[in-house]
CSV table of C-alpha atoms in Angstrom, one decimal:
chain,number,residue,atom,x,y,z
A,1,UNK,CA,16.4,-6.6,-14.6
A,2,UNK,CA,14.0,-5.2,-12.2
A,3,UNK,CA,13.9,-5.2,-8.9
A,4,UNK,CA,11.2,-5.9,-6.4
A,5,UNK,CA,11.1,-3.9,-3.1
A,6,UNK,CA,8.9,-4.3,-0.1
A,7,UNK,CA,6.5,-1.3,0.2
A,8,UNK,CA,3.1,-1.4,2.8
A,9,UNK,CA,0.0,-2.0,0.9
A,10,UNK,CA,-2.2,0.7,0.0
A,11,UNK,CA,-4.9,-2.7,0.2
A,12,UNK,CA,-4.9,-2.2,4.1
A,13,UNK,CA,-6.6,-3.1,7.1
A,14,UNK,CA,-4.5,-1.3,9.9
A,15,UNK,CA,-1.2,-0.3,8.4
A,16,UNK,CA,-0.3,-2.5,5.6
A,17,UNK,CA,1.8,-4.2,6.7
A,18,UNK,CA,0.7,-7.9,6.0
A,19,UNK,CA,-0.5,-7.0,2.8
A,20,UNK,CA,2.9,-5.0,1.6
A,21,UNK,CA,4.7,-8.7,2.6
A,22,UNK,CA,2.1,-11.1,1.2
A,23,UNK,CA,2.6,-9.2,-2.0
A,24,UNK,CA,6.3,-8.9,-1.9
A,25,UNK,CA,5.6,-13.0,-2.1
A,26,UNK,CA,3.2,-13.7,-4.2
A,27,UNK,CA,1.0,-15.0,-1.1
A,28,UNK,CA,-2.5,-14.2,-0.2
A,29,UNK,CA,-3.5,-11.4,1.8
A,30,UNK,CA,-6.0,-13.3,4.3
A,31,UNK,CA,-3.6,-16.4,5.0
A,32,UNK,CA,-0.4,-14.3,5.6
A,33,UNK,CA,-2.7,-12.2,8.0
A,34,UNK,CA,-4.1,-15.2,9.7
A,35,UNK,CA,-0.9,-16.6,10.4
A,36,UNK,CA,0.5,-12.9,11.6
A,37,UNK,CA,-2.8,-13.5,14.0
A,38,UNK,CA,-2.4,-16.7,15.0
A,39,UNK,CA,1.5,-16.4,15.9
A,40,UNK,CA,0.5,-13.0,17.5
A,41,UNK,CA,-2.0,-14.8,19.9
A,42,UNK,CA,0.3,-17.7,20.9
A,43,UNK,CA,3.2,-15.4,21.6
A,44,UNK,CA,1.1,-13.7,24.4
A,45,UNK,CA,0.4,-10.6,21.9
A,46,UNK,CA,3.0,-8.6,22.8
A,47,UNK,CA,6.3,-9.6,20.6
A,48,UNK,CA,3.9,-9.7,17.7
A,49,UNK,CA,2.6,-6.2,18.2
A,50,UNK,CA,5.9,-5.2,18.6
A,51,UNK,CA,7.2,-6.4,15.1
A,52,UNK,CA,4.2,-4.8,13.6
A,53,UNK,CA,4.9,-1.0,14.9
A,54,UNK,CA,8.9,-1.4,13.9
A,55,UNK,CA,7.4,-2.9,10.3
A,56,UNK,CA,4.7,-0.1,10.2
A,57,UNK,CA,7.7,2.1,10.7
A,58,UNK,CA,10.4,0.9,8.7
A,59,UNK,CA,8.7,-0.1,5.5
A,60,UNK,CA,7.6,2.8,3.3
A,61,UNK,CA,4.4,3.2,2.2
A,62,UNK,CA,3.7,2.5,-1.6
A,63,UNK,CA,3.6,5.5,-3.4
A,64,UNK,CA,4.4,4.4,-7.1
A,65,UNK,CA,1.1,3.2,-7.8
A,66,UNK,CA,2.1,-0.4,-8.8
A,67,UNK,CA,0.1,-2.4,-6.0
A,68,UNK,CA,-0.7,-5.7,-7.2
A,69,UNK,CA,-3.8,-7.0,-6.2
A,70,UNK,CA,-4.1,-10.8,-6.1
């Protein structure tokens, strides 16, 4: 049995964050970061910058060398 954990994406663009989720997933990488966008805009930016520093925080960083690119 393995087991899947969520790591940030060495694929990044700020932190890794949106990749490390989208391929947690199975998603793509560009939709699930237009969609962080587009909810971070409507929410008046600040609550979605928020979540991203606690995420950049709280997930660790991939360091096993298994990144799947999509």
């Amino acid at each position: 049995m393995t087991s899947r954990r969520l790591y940030r994406s060495k694929d990044q663009m700020v932190a890794g964050v949106c990749a490390g989720i989208a391929e947690y997933f199975g998603w793509d990488k560009g939709v699930v970061r237009l969609v962080y966008l587009i909810l971070s805009v409507f929410s008046v930016a600040f609550p979605g910058i928020l979540v991203y520093i606690v995420l950049w925080i709280v997930m660790p960083e991939d360091k096993t060398g298994n990144t799947i690119y999509l």
